[in-house]
PDB file of C-alpha atoms in Angstrom:
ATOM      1  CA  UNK A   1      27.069  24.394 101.504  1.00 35.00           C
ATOM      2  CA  UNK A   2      25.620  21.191 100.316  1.00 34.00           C
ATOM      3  CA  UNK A   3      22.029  20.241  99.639  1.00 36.00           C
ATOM      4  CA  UNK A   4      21.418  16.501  98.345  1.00 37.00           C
ATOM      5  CA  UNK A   5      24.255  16.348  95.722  1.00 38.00           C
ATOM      6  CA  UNK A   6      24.175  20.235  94.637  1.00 34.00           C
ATOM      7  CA  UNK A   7      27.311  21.673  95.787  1.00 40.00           C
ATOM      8  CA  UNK A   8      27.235  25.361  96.110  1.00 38.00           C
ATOM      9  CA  UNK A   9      30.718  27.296  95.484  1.00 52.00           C
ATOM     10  CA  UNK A  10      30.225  31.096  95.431  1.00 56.00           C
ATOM     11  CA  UNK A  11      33.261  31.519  93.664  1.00 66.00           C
ATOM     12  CA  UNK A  12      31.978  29.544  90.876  1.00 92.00           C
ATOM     13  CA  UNK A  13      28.271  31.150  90.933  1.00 96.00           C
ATOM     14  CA  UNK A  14      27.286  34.680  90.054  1.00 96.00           C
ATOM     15  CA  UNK A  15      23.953  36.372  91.773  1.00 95.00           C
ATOM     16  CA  UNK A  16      22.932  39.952  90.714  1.00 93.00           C
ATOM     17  CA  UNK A  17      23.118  42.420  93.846  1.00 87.00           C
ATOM     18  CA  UNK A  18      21.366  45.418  94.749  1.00 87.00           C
ATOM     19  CA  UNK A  19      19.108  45.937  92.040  1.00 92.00           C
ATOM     20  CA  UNK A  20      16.835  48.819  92.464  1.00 92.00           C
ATOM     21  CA  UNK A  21      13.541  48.992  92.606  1.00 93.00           C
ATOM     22  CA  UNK A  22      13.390  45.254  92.513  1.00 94.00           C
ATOM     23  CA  UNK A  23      11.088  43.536  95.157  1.00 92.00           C
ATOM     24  CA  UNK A  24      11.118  40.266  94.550  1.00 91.00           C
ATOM     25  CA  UNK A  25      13.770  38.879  96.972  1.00 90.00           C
ATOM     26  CA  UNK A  26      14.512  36.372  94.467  1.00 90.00           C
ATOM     27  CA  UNK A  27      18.227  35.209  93.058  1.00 89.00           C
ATOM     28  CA  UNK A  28      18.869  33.313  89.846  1.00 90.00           C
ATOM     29  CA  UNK A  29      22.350  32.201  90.160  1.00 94.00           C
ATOM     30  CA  UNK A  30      24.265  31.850  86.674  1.00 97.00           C
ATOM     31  CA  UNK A  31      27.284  29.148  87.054  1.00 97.00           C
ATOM     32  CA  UNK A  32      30.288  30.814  86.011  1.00 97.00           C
ATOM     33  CA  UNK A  33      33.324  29.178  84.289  1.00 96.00           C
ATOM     34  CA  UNK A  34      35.847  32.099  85.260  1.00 96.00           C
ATOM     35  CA  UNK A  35      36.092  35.756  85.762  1.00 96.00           C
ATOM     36  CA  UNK A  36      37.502  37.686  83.342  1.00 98.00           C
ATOM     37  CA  UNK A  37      38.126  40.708  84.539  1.00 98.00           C
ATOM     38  CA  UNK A  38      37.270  42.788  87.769  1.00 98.00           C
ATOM     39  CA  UNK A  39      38.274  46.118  88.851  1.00 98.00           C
ATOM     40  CA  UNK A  40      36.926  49.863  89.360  1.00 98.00           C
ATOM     41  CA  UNK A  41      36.022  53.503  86.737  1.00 97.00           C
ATOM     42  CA  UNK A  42      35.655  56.689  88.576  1.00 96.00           C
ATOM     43  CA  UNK A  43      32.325  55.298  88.303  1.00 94.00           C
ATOM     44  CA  UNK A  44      31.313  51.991  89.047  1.00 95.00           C
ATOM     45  CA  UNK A  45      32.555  48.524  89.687  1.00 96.00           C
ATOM     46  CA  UNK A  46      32.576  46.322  86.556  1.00 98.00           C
ATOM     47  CA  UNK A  47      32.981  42.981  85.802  1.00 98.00           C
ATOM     48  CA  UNK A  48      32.853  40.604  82.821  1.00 98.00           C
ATOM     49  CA  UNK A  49      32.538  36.722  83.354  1.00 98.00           C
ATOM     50  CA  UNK A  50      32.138  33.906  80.957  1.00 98.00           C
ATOM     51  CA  UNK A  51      29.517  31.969  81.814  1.00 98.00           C
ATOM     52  CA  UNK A  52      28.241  28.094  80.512  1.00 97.00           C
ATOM     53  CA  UNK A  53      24.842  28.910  79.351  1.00 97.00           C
ATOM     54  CA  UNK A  54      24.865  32.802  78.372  1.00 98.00           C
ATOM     55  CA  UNK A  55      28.347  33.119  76.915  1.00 98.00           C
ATOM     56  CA  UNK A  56      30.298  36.112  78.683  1.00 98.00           C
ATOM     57  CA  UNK A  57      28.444  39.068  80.079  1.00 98.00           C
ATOM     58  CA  UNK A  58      28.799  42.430  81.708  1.00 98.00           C
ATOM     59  CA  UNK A  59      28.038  43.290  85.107  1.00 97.00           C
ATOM     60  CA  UNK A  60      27.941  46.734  86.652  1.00 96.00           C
ATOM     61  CA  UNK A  61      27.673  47.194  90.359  1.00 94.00           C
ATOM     62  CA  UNK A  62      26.833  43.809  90.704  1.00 94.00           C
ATOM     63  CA  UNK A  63      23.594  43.984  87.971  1.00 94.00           C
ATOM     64  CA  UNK A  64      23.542  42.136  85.080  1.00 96.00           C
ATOM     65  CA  UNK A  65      23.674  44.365  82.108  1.00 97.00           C
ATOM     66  CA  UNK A  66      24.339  42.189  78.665  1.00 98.00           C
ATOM     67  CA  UNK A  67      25.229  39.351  77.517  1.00 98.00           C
ATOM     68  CA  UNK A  68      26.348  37.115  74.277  1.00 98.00           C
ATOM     69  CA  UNK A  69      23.503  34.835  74.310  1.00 98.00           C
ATOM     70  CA  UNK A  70      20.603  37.312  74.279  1.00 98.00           C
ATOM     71  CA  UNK A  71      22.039  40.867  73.574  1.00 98.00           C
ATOM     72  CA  UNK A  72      19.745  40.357  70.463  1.00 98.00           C
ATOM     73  CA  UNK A  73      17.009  39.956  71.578  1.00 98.00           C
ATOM     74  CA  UNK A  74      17.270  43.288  73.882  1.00 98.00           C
ATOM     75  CA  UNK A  75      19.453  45.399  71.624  1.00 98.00           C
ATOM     76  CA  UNK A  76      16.596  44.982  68.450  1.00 98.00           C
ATOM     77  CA  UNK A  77      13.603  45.603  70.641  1.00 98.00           C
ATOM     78  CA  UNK A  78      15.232  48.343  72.043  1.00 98.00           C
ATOM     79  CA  UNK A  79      16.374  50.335  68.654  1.00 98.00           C
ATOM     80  CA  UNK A  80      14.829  48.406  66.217  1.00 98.00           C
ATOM     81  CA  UNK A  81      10.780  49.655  67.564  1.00 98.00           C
ATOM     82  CA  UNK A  82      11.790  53.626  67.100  1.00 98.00           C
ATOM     83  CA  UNK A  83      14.009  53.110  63.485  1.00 98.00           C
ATOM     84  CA  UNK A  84      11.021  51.473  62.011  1.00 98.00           C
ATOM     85  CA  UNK A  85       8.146  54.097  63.154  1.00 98.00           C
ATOM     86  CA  UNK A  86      10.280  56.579  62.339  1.00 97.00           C
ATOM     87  CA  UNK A  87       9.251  58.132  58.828  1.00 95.00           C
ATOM     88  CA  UNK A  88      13.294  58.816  57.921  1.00 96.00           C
ATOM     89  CA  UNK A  89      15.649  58.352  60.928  1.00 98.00           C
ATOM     90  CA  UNK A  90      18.842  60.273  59.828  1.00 98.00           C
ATOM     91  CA  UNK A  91      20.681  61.487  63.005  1.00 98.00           C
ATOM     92  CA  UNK A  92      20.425  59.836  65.893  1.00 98.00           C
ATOM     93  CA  UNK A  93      21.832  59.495  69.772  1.00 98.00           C
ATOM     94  CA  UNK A  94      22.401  56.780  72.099  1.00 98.00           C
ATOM     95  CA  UNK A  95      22.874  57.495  75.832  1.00 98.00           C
ATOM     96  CA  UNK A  96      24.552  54.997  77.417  1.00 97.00           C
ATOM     97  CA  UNK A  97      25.295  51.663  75.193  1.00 97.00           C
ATOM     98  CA  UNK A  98      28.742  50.990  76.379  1.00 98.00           C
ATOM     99  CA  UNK A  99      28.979  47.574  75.391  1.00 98.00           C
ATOM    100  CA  UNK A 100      28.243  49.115  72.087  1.00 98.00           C
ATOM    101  CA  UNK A 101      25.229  46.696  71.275  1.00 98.00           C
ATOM    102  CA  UNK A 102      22.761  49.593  70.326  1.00 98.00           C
ATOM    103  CA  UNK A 103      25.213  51.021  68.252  1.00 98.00           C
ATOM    104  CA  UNK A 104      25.526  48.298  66.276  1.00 98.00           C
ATOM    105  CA  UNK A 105      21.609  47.533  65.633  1.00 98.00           C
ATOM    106  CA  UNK A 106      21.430  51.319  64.753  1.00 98.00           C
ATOM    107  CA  UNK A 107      23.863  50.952  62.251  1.00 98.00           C
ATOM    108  CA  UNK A 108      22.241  48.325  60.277  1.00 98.00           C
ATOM    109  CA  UNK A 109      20.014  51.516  59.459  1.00 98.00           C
ATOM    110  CA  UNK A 110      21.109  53.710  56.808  1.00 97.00           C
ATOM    111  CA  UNK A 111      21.521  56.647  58.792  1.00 98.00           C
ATOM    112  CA  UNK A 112      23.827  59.591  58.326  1.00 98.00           C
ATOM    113  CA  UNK A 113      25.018  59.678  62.031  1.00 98.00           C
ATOM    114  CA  UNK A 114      24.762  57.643  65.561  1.00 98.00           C
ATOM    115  CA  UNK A 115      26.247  60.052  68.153  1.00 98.00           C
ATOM    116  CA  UNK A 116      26.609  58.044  71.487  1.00 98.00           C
ATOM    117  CA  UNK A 117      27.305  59.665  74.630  1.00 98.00           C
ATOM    118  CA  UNK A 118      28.805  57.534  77.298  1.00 97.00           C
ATOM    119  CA  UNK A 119      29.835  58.846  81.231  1.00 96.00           C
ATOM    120  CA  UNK A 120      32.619  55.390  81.652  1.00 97.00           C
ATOM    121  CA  UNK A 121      35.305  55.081  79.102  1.00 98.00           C
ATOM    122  CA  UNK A 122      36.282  52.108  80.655  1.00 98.00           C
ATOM    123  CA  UNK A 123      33.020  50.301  80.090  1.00 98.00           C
ATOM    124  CA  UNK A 124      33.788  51.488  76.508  1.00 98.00           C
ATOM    125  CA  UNK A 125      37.103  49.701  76.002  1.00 98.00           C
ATOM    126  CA  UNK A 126      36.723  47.046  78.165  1.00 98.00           C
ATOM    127  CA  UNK A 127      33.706  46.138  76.226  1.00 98.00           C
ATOM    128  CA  UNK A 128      35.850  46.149  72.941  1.00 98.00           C
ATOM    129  CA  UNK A 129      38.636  43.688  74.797  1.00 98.00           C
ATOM    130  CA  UNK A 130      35.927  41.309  76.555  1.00 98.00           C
ATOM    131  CA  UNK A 131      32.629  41.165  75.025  1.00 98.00           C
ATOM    132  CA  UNK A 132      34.000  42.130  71.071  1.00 98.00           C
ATOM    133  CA  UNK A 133      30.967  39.749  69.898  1.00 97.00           C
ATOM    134  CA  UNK A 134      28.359  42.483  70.474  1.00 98.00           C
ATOM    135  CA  UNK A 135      29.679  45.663  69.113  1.00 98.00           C
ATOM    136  CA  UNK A 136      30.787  43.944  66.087  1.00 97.00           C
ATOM    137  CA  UNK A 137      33.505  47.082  65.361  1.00 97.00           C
ATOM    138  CA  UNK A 138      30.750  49.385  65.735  1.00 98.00           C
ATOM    139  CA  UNK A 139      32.984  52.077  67.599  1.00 98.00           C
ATOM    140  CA  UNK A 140      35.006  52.337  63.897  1.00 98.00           C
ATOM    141  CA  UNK A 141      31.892  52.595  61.740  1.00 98.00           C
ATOM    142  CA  UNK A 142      32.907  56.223  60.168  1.00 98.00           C
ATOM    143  CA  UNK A 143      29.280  57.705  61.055  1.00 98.00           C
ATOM    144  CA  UNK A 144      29.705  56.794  64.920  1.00 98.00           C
ATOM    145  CA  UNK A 145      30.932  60.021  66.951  1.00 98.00           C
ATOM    146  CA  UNK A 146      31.385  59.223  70.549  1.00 98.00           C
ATOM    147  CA  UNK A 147      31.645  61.527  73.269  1.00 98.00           C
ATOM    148  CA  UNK A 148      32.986  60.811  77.199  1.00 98.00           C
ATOM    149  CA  UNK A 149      30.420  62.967  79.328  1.00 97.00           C
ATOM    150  CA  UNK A 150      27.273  62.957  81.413  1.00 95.00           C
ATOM    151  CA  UNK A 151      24.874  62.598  79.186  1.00 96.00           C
ATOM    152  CA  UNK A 152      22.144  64.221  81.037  1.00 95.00           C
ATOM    153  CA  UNK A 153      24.236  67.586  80.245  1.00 96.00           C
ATOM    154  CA  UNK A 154      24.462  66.378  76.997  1.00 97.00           C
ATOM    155  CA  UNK A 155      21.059  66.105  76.399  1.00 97.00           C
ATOM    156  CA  UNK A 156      20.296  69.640  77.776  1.00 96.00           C
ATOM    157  CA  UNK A 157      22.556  71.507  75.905  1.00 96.00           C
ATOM    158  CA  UNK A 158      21.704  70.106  72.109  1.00 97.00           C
ATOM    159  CA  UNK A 159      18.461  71.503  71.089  1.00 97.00           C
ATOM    160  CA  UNK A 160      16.209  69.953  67.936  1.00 97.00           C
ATOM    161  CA  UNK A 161      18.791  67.574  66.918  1.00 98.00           C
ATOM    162  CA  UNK A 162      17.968  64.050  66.701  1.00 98.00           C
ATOM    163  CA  UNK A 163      15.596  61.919  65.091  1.00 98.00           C
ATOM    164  CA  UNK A 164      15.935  59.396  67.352  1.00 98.00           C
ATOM    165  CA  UNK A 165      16.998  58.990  71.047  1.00 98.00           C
ATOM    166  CA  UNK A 166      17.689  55.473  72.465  1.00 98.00           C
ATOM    167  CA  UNK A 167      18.240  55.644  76.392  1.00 98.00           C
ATOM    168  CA  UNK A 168      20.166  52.283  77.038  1.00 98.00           C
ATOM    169  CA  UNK A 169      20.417  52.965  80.680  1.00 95.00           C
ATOM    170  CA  UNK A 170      22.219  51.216  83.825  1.00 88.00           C
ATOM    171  CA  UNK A 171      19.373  50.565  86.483  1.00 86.00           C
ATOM    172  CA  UNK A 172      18.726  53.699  87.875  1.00 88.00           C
ATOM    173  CA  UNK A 173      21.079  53.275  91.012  1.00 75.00           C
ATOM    174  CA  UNK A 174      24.594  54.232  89.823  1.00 67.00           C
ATOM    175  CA  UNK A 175      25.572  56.840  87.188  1.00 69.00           C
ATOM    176  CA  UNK A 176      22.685  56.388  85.814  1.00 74.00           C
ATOM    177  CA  UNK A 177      20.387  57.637  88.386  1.00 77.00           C
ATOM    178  CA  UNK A 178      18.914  60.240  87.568  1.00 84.00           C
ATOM    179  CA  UNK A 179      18.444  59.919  83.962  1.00 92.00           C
ATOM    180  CA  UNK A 180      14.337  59.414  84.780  1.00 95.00           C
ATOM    181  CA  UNK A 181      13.523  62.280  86.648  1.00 94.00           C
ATOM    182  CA  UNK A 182      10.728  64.329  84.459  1.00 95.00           C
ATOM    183  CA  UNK A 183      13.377  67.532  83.669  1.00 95.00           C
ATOM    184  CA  UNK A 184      15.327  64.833  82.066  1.00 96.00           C
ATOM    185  CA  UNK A 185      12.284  63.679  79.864  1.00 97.00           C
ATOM    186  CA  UNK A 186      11.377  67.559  79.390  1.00 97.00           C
ATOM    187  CA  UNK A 187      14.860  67.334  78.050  1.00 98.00           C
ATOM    188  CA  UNK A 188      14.811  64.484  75.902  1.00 98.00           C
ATOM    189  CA  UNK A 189      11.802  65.984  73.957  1.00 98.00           C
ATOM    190  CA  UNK A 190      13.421  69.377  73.250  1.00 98.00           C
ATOM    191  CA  UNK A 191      16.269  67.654  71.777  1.00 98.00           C
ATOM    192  CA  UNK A 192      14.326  66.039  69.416  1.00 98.00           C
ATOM    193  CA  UNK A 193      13.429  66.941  65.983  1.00 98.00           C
ATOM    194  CA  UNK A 194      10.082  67.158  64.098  1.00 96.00           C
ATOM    195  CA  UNK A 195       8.167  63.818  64.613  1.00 96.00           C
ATOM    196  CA  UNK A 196      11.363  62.478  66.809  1.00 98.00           C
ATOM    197  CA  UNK A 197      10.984  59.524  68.640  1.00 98.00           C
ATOM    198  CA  UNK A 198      12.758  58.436  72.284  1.00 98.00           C
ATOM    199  CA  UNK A 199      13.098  54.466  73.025  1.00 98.00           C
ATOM    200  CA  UNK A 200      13.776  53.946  76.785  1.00 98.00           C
ATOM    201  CA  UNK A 201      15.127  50.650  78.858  1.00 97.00           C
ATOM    202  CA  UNK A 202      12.561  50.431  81.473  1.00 96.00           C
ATOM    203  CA  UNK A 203      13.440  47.703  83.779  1.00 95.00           C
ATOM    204  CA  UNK A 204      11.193  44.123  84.307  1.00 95.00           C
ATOM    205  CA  UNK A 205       7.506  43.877  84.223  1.00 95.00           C
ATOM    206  CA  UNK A 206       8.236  40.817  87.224  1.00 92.00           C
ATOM    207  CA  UNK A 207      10.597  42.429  89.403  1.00 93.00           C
ATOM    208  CA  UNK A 208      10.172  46.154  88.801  1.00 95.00           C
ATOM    209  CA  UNK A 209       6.603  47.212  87.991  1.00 94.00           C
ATOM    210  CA  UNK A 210       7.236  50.039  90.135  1.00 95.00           C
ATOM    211  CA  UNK A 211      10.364  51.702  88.132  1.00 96.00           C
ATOM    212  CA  UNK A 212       8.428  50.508  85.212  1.00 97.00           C
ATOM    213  CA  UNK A 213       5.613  52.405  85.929  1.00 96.00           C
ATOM    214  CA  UNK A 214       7.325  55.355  86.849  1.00 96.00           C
ATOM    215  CA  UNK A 215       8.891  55.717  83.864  1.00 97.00           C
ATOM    216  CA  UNK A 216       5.885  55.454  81.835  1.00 97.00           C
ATOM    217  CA  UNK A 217       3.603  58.178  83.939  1.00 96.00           C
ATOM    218  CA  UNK A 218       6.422  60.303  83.598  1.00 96.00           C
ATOM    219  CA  UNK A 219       6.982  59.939  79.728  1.00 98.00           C
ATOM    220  CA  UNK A 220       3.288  59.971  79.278  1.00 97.00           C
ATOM    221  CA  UNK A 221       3.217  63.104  80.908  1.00 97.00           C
ATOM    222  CA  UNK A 222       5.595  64.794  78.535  1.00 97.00           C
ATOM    223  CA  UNK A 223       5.239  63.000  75.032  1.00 98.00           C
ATOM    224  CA  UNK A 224       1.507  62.759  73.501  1.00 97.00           C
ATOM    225  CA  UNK A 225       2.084  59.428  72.146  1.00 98.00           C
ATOM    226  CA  UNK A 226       3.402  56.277  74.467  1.00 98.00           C
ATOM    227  CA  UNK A 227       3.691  52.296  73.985  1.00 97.00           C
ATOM    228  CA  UNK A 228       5.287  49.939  75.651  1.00 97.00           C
ATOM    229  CA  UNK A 229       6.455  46.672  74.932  1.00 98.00           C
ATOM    230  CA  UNK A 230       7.541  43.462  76.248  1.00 97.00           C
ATOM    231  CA  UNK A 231       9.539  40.119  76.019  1.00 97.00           C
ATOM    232  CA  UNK A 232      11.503  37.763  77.718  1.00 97.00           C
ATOM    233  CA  UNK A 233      15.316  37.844  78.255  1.00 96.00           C
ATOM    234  CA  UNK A 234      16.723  35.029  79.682  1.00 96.00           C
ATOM    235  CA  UNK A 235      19.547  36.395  81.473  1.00 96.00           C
ATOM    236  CA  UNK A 236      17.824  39.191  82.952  1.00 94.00           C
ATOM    237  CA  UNK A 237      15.935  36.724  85.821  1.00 88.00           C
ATOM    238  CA  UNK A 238      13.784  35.445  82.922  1.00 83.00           C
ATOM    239  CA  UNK A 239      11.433  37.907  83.366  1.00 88.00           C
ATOM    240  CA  UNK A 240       8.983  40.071  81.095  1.00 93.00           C
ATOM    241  CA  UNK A 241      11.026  42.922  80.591  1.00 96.00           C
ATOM    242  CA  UNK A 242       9.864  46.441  78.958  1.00 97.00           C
ATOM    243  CA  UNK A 243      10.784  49.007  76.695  1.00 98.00           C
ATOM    244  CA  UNK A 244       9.092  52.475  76.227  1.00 98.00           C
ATOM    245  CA  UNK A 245       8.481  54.338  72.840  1.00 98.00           C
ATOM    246  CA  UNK A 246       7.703  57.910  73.303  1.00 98.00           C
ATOM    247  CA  UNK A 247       6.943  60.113  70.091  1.00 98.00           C
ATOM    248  CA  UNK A 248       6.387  63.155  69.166  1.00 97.00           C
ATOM    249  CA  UNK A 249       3.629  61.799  66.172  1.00 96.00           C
ATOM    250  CA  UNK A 250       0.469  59.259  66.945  1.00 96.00           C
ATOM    251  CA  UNK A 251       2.203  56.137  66.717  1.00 96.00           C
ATOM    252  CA  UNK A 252      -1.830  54.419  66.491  1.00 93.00           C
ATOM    253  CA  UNK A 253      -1.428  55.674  62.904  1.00 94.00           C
ATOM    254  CA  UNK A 254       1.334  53.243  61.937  1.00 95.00           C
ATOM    255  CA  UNK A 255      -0.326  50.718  60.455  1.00 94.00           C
ATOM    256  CA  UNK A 256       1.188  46.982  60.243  1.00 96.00           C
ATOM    257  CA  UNK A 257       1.454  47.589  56.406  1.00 96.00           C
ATOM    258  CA  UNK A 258       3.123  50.040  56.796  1.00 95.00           C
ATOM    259  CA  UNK A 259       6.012  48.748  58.761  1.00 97.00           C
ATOM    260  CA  UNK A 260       6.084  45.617  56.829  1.00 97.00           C
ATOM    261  CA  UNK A 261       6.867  47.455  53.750  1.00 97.00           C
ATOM    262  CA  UNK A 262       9.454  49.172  55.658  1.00 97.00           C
ATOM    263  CA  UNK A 263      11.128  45.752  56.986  1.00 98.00           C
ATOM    264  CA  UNK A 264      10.766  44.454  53.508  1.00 97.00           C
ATOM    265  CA  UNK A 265      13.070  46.609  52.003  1.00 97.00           C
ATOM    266  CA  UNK A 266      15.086  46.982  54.796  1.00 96.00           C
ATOM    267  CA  UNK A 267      16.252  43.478  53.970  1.00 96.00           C
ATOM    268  CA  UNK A 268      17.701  43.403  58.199  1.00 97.00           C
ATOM    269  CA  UNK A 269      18.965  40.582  59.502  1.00 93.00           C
ATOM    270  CA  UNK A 270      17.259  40.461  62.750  1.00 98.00           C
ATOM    271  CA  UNK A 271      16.809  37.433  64.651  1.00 98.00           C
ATOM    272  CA  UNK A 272      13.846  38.690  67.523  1.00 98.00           C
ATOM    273  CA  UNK A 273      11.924  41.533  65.427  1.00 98.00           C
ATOM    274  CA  UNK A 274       9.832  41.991  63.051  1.00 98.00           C
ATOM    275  CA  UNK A 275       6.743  43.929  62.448  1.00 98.00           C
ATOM    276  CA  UNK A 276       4.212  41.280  63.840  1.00 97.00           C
ATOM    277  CA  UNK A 277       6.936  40.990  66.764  1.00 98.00           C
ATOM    278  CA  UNK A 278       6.178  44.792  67.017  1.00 98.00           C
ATOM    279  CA  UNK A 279       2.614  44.807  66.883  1.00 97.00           C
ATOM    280  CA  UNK A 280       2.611  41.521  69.455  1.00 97.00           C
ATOM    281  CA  UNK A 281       4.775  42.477  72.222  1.00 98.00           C
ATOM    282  CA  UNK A 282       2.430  45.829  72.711  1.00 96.00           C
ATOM    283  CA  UNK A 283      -0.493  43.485  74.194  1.00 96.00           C
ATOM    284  CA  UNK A 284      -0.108  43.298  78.031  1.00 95.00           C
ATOM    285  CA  UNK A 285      -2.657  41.644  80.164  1.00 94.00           C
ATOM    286  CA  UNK A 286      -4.785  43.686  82.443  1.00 94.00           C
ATOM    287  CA  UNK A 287      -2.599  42.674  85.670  1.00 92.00           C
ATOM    288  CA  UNK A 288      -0.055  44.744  83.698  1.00 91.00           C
ATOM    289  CA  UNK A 289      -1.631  47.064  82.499  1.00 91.00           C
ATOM    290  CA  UNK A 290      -3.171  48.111  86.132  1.00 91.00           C
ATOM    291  CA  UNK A 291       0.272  47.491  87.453  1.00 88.00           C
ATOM    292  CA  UNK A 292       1.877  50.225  85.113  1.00 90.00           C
ATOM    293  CA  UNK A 293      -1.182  52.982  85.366  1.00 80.00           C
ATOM    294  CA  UNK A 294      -1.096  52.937  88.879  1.00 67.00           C
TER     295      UNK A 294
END
C-alpha cells in the first residue's frame, strides 16, 4: 500500500493487537529491522523484535510488553515508588517480571530476598537470550529465588510474608487474567507483612481508563491507603500510563524529606525517579481523576 512516498510493508512494521480494555481504535506502528524470534509456551505467543527507535522489545500475544529504550523508565516507577515508602523492605515478591526488569531495580535495594514467581519459563529464558540488556544477570543474583507457577496460587498459599509485592502483570487478557479480580487483592494483602506495601501495573490513563479504574476501586476497597501515579512511556502508544501503590500504612505521612533522605543515602543510580519525580507524578488533572473514581 502506498500513500504519497510512504511505503507500507507489514512485514517490516509491528502494530500491537488485541489489547484489552483499550478503546481507542488507534495503532502506532513501530518499524522493525527484523524479528528475532517467534514461536509458542503452553501459554502464550511471544515474540522479540529489534526495532530502529526502541532497541529490541518483547511482545506477548501481540501487546507490547518492554523494551530497551524505556524499560527504565517503567521498571523504576514501578518498584522504585514502594522500596522507598517502605520503612525497611527486606523480603520481597515479584509476580510476573519475566523479562527480569523488576528484578533487577529491586536488587539495587539492599534487601535480603526477591522471590519472583513466574507462570512461562520460556518468557524467562528467552528473555535472558534476547533482551539480556534489561535483567542485567539478575536471575544469578544469590538472593533471587524463582519459582515456575501460577502465581495467583502462589499468592494464596504464603501468608504474612513479604514486605513488598510488585505485580508486573501481562494485560489482563492472557495468563494474566485474572490476577485483578478483588479475591486476588484480598490475597495480596494477607500475604503481606506489617506496614507491607503492593505496587501494581495498571494499564494507560489514554487508552485504558476503564481497566485503570477498575483496578483502583478494587484496591481501594481492600487497602486503606491508595496513590497512583503517572508518566509517559514511549513505546507503550505514548500514552500516560499508571501505576498503583497500595499500603497497609498512610502513605500522606511520608513526607518529601523523608524520602529524600532515603534516596540520599541510597546513592541509586536511577535515571526517571527520584523523590520530587515521586511526589510529581501523583498530581492528575480532574479529567483523570473523574475518569478513575467513576
Amino acid at each position: 500500500m502506498k500513500k504519497g512516498n510512504f511505503c507500507f510493508n507489514k512485514n517490516q512494521w509491528f502494530f500491537e493487537e488485541n489489547v484489552p480494555y483499550d478503546v481507542s481504535r488507534i495503532k502506532i506502528g513501530i518499524e522493525v529491522k527484523r524479528k528475532l524470534y517467534s514461536g509458542r509456551s503452553r501459554y502464550q505467543k511471544i515474540e522479540f523484535y529489534d526495532t530502529y527507535f526502541f532497541g529490541r522489545i518483547l511482545v506477548l500475544d501481540g501487546i507490547l510488553q518492554t523494551s530497551e529504550k524505556d524499560e527504565f523508565i517503567y521498571h523504576e516507577m514501578l518498584c522504585q515508588n514502594p522500596l522507598f515508602l517502605h520503612k525497611n523492605p527486606q523480603r520481597v515478591l515479584i509476580v510476573g517480571g519475566g523479562d527480569g526488569g523488576a528484578l533487577e531495580e529491586i536488587l539495587k535495594h539492599k534487601v535480603k530476598e526477591v522471590q519472583m514467581v513466574e507462570i512461562d519459563e520460556k518468557v524467562i529464558e528467552l528473555s535472558k537470550k534476547y533482551l539480556p540488556s534489561i535483567s542485567k544477570g539478575a536471575f544469578n543474583d544469590r538472593r533471587t529465588k524463582l519459582f515456575i507457577e501460577d502465581g495467583k496460587k502462589f499468592i494464596k498459599r504464603n501468608v504474612n510474608c513479604f514486605d513488598v509485592i510488585i505485580l508486573d502483570l501481562s494485560d489482563p487478557g492472557g495468563p494474566a487474567k485474572d490476577l485483578i479480580s478483588l479475591n486476588f487483592y484480598k490475597n495480596v494483602k494477607r500475604a503481606l507483612r506489617k506496614n507491607g506495601i503492593v505496587s501494581i501495573q495498571s494499564g494507560s490513563l489514554s487508552y485504558q481508563a476503564k481497566l485503570v479504574s477498575l483496578i483502583f476501586n478494587r484496591v481501594n476497597r481492600i487497602f486503606p491507603s491508595v496513590k497512583i501515579h503517572r508518566s509517559v512511556i514511549p513505546s507503550y502508544q505514548a500514552g500516560e500510563y499508571s501505576f498503583i501503590v497500595g499500603s497497609k500504612f498512610n502513605l500522606k505521612k511520608i513526607s518529601p524529606l523523608v524520602l529524600q533522605s532515603k534516596f540520599k543515602k541510597a546513592k541509586l543510580k536511577l535515571s526517571y525517579w527520584n523523590p520530587e519525580m515521586h511526589f510529581a507524578s501523583s498530581v492528575l488533572p480532574k479529567y483523570l481523576k473523574d475518569k478513575i473514581r467513576k
